[in-house]
Amino acid sequence: MTRQPLRLTQPGEPPAPLLDELSASVVTEAADALAALRTPYWLGDSAISLHALASLIAQAQQMIPRAVSQARDQGHTWSDIGRLLNLSPAAAARRYRNLNGQAGGNNIA
């Protein structure tokens, strides 16, 4: 397996989201493990796999605001956060700035 390094768009800037074999492997293993935990008699039913993937997506979406808040607390800009989430800086700020009182900071920087 050839692994490409994360590439910074400019020195000191975080990379955009990456779809690759490593990500696919981790998600596949997580979905299989979750399906097995929730349905011990699971025998490869595609509906169970679909439910597990949807559950993982929903869980990740719920976790993002806290991760954004922590990134802001560590001094990351909305540009950094937007790039990591594949959003513009303004879209990232609009989406996460005041979500449940998290991800503070009203400026776009």
PDB file of C-alpha atoms in Angstrom:
ATOM      1  CA  MET A   1       0.000   0.000   0.000  1.00  0.00           C
ATOM      2  CA  THR A   2       1.424   3.352  -1.045  1.00  0.00           C
ATOM      3  CA  ARG A   3       0.769   6.013   1.529  1.00  0.00           C
ATOM      4  CA  GLN A   4       0.800   9.648   0.527  1.00  0.00           C
ATOM      5  CA  PRO A   5       1.854  12.084   3.236  1.00  0.00           C
ATOM      6  CA  LEU A   6      -0.518  14.810   4.331  1.00  0.00           C
ATOM      7  CA  ARG A   7       0.299  17.864   2.295  1.00  0.00           C
ATOM      8  CA  LEU A   8       0.056  21.313   3.749  1.00  0.00           C
ATOM      9  CA  THR A   9      -1.374  23.902   1.379  1.00  0.00           C
ATOM     10  CA  GLN A  10       1.135  26.419   2.742  1.00  0.00           C
ATOM     11  CA  PRO A  11       3.698  26.082   5.522  1.00  0.00           C
ATOM     12  CA  GLY A  12       1.906  25.856   8.852  1.00  0.00           C
ATOM     13  CA  GLU A  13      -1.562  25.293   7.349  1.00  0.00           C
ATOM     14  CA  PRO A  14      -3.529  22.096   8.047  1.00  0.00           C
ATOM     15  CA  PRO A  15      -4.476  19.767   5.193  1.00  0.00           C
ATOM     16  CA  ALA A  16      -7.939  19.275   3.738  1.00  0.00           C
ATOM     17  CA  PRO A  17      -9.848  16.040   4.533  1.00  0.00           C
ATOM     18  CA  LEU A  18      -8.320  12.963   2.964  1.00  0.00           C
ATOM     19  CA  LEU A  19     -10.083   9.931   1.560  1.00  0.00           C
ATOM     20  CA  ASP A  20      -7.662   7.026   1.300  1.00  0.00           C
ATOM     21  CA  GLU A  21      -7.153   3.353   2.091  1.00  0.00           C
ATOM     22  CA  LEU A  22      -6.247   4.084   5.712  1.00  0.00           C
ATOM     23  CA  SER A  23      -9.453   6.039   6.334  1.00  0.00           C
ATOM     24  CA  ALA A  24     -11.527   3.396   4.563  1.00  0.00           C
ATOM     25  CA  SER A  25      -9.923   0.637   6.606  1.00  0.00           C
ATOM     26  CA  VAL A  26     -10.570   2.388   9.925  1.00  0.00           C
ATOM     27  CA  VAL A  27     -14.197   3.158   9.039  1.00  0.00           C
ATOM     28  CA  THR A  28     -14.820  -0.382   7.795  1.00  0.00           C
ATOM     29  CA  GLU A  29     -13.373  -1.886  10.973  1.00  0.00           C
ATOM     30  CA  ALA A  30     -15.378   0.530  13.149  1.00  0.00           C
ATOM     31  CA  ALA A  31     -18.627  -0.235  11.296  1.00  0.00           C
ATOM     32  CA  ASP A  32     -18.041  -3.977  11.508  1.00  0.00           C
ATOM     33  CA  ALA A  33     -17.198  -3.752  15.228  1.00  0.00           C
ATOM     34  CA  LEU A  34     -20.260  -1.609  15.980  1.00  0.00           C
ATOM     35  CA  ALA A  35     -22.545  -3.923  14.022  1.00  0.00           C
ATOM     36  CA  ALA A  36     -21.141  -6.941  15.862  1.00  0.00           C
ATOM     37  CA  LEU A  37     -21.618  -5.247  19.247  1.00  0.00           C
ATOM     38  CA  ARG A  38     -25.185  -4.178  18.532  1.00  0.00           C
ATOM     39  CA  THR A  39     -26.244  -7.324  16.733  1.00  0.00           C
ATOM     40  CA  PRO A  40     -24.229 -10.322  17.971  1.00  0.00           C
ATOM     41  CA  TYR A  41     -25.921 -12.615  15.477  1.00  0.00           C
ATOM     42  CA  TRP A  42     -24.905 -10.341  12.594  1.00  0.00           C
ATOM     43  CA  LEU A  43     -23.943 -12.400   9.557  1.00  0.00           C
ATOM     44  CA  GLY A  44     -23.092  -9.684   7.054  1.00  0.00           C
ATOM     45  CA  ASP A  45     -26.584  -8.234   6.631  1.00  0.00           C
ATOM     46  CA  SER A  46     -26.130  -5.077   4.546  1.00  0.00           C
ATOM     47  CA  ALA A  47     -28.877  -3.248   6.467  1.00  0.00           C
ATOM     48  CA  ILE A  48     -26.954  -3.744   9.726  1.00  0.00           C
ATOM     49  CA  SER A  49     -23.787  -2.469   8.057  1.00  0.00           C
ATOM     50  CA  LEU A  50     -25.671   0.537   6.693  1.00  0.00           C
ATOM     51  CA  HIS A  51     -27.093   1.285  10.138  1.00  0.00           C
ATOM     52  CA  ALA A  52     -23.633   1.069  11.696  1.00  0.00           C
ATOM     53  CA  LEU A  53     -22.170   3.466   9.110  1.00  0.00           C
ATOM     54  CA  ALA A  54     -25.044   5.927   9.607  1.00  0.00           C
ATOM     55  CA  SER A  55     -24.535   5.710  13.381  1.00  0.00           C
ATOM     56  CA  LEU A  56     -20.817   6.446  13.024  1.00  0.00           C
ATOM     57  CA  ILE A  57     -21.522   9.432  10.766  1.00  0.00           C
ATOM     58  CA  ALA A  58     -24.095  10.814  13.226  1.00  0.00           C
ATOM     59  CA  GLN A  59     -21.681  10.306  16.139  1.00  0.00           C
ATOM     60  CA  ALA A  60     -18.850  12.046  14.279  1.00  0.00           C
ATOM     61  CA  GLN A  61     -21.129  14.969  13.412  1.00  0.00           C
ATOM     62  CA  GLN A  62     -22.066  15.290  17.071  1.00  0.00           C
ATOM     63  CA  MET A  63     -18.394  15.293  18.085  1.00  0.00           C
ATOM     64  CA  ILE A  64     -17.233  17.934  15.592  1.00  0.00           C
ATOM     65  CA  PRO A  65     -18.482  21.017  17.528  1.00  0.00           C
ATOM     66  CA  ARG A  66     -16.426  20.077  20.571  1.00  0.00           C
ATOM     67  CA  ALA A  67     -13.375  19.419  18.407  1.00  0.00           C
ATOM     68  CA  VAL A  68     -13.895  22.818  16.750  1.00  0.00           C
ATOM     69  CA  SER A  69     -14.173  24.461  20.171  1.00  0.00           C
ATOM     70  CA  GLN A  70     -10.950  22.797  21.290  1.00  0.00           C
ATOM     71  CA  ALA A  71      -9.204  23.867  18.080  1.00  0.00           C
ATOM     72  CA  ARG A  72     -10.332  27.469  18.629  1.00  0.00           C
ATOM     73  CA  ASP A  73      -9.144  27.283  22.253  1.00  0.00           C
ATOM     74  CA  GLN A  74      -5.738  26.208  20.932  1.00  0.00           C
ATOM     75  CA  GLY A  75      -5.573  29.233  18.632  1.00  0.00           C
ATOM     76  CA  HIS A  76      -6.563  27.698  15.307  1.00  0.00           C
ATOM     77  CA  THR A  77      -8.221  30.133  12.947  1.00  0.00           C
ATOM     78  CA  TRP A  78     -11.515  29.678  11.136  1.00  0.00           C
ATOM     79  CA  SER A  79      -9.393  29.315   7.999  1.00  0.00           C
ATOM     80  CA  ASP A  80      -7.561  26.357   9.563  1.00  0.00           C
ATOM     81  CA  ILE A  81     -10.801  24.793  10.790  1.00  0.00           C
ATOM     82  CA  GLY A  82     -12.599  25.387   7.511  1.00  0.00           C
ATOM     83  CA  ARG A  83      -9.807  23.704   5.581  1.00  0.00           C
ATOM     84  CA  LEU A  84      -9.876  20.684   7.900  1.00  0.00           C
ATOM     85  CA  LEU A  85     -13.661  20.385   7.456  1.00  0.00           C
ATOM     86  CA  ASN A  86     -13.601  21.166   3.726  1.00  0.00           C
ATOM     87  CA  LEU A  87     -15.526  24.406   4.352  1.00  0.00           C
ATOM     88  CA  SER A  88     -14.767  28.040   3.705  1.00  0.00           C
ATOM     89  CA  PRO A  89     -13.644  29.985   6.776  1.00  0.00           C
ATOM     90  CA  ALA A  90     -16.937  31.906   6.797  1.00  0.00           C
ATOM     91  CA  ALA A  91     -19.010  28.711   6.491  1.00  0.00           C
ATOM     92  CA  ALA A  92     -17.069  27.052   9.321  1.00  0.00           C
ATOM     93  CA  ALA A  93     -17.564  30.095  11.555  1.00  0.00           C
ATOM     94  CA  ARG A  94     -21.290  30.318  10.739  1.00  0.00           C
ATOM     95  CA  ARG A  95     -21.829  26.633  11.371  1.00  0.00           C
ATOM     96  CA  TYR A  96     -19.825  26.226  14.578  1.00  0.00           C
ATOM     97  CA  ARG A  97     -19.319  29.658  16.176  1.00  0.00           C
ATOM     98  CA  ASN A  98     -22.400  29.668  18.412  1.00  0.00           C
ATOM     99  CA  LEU A  99     -23.479  26.049  18.321  1.00  0.00           C
ATOM    100  CA  ASN A 100     -24.599  25.267  21.887  1.00  0.00           C
ATOM    101  CA  GLY A 101     -22.330  28.008  23.169  1.00  0.00           C
ATOM    102  CA  GLN A 102     -19.282  26.200  21.824  1.00  0.00           C
ATOM    103  CA  ALA A 103     -16.545  27.177  19.398  1.00  0.00           C
ATOM    104  CA  GLY A 104     -16.466  30.775  20.533  1.00  0.00           C
ATOM    105  CA  GLY A 105     -14.820  33.673  18.862  1.00  0.00           C
ATOM    106  CA  ASN A 106     -16.839  35.937  16.643  1.00  0.00           C
ATOM    107  CA  ASN A 107     -14.086  36.943  14.273  1.00  0.00           C
ATOM    108  CA  ILE A 108     -13.419  34.968  11.117  1.00  0.00           C
ATOM    109  CA  ALA A 109      -9.652  34.907  11.648  1.00  0.00           C
TER     110      ALA A 109
END
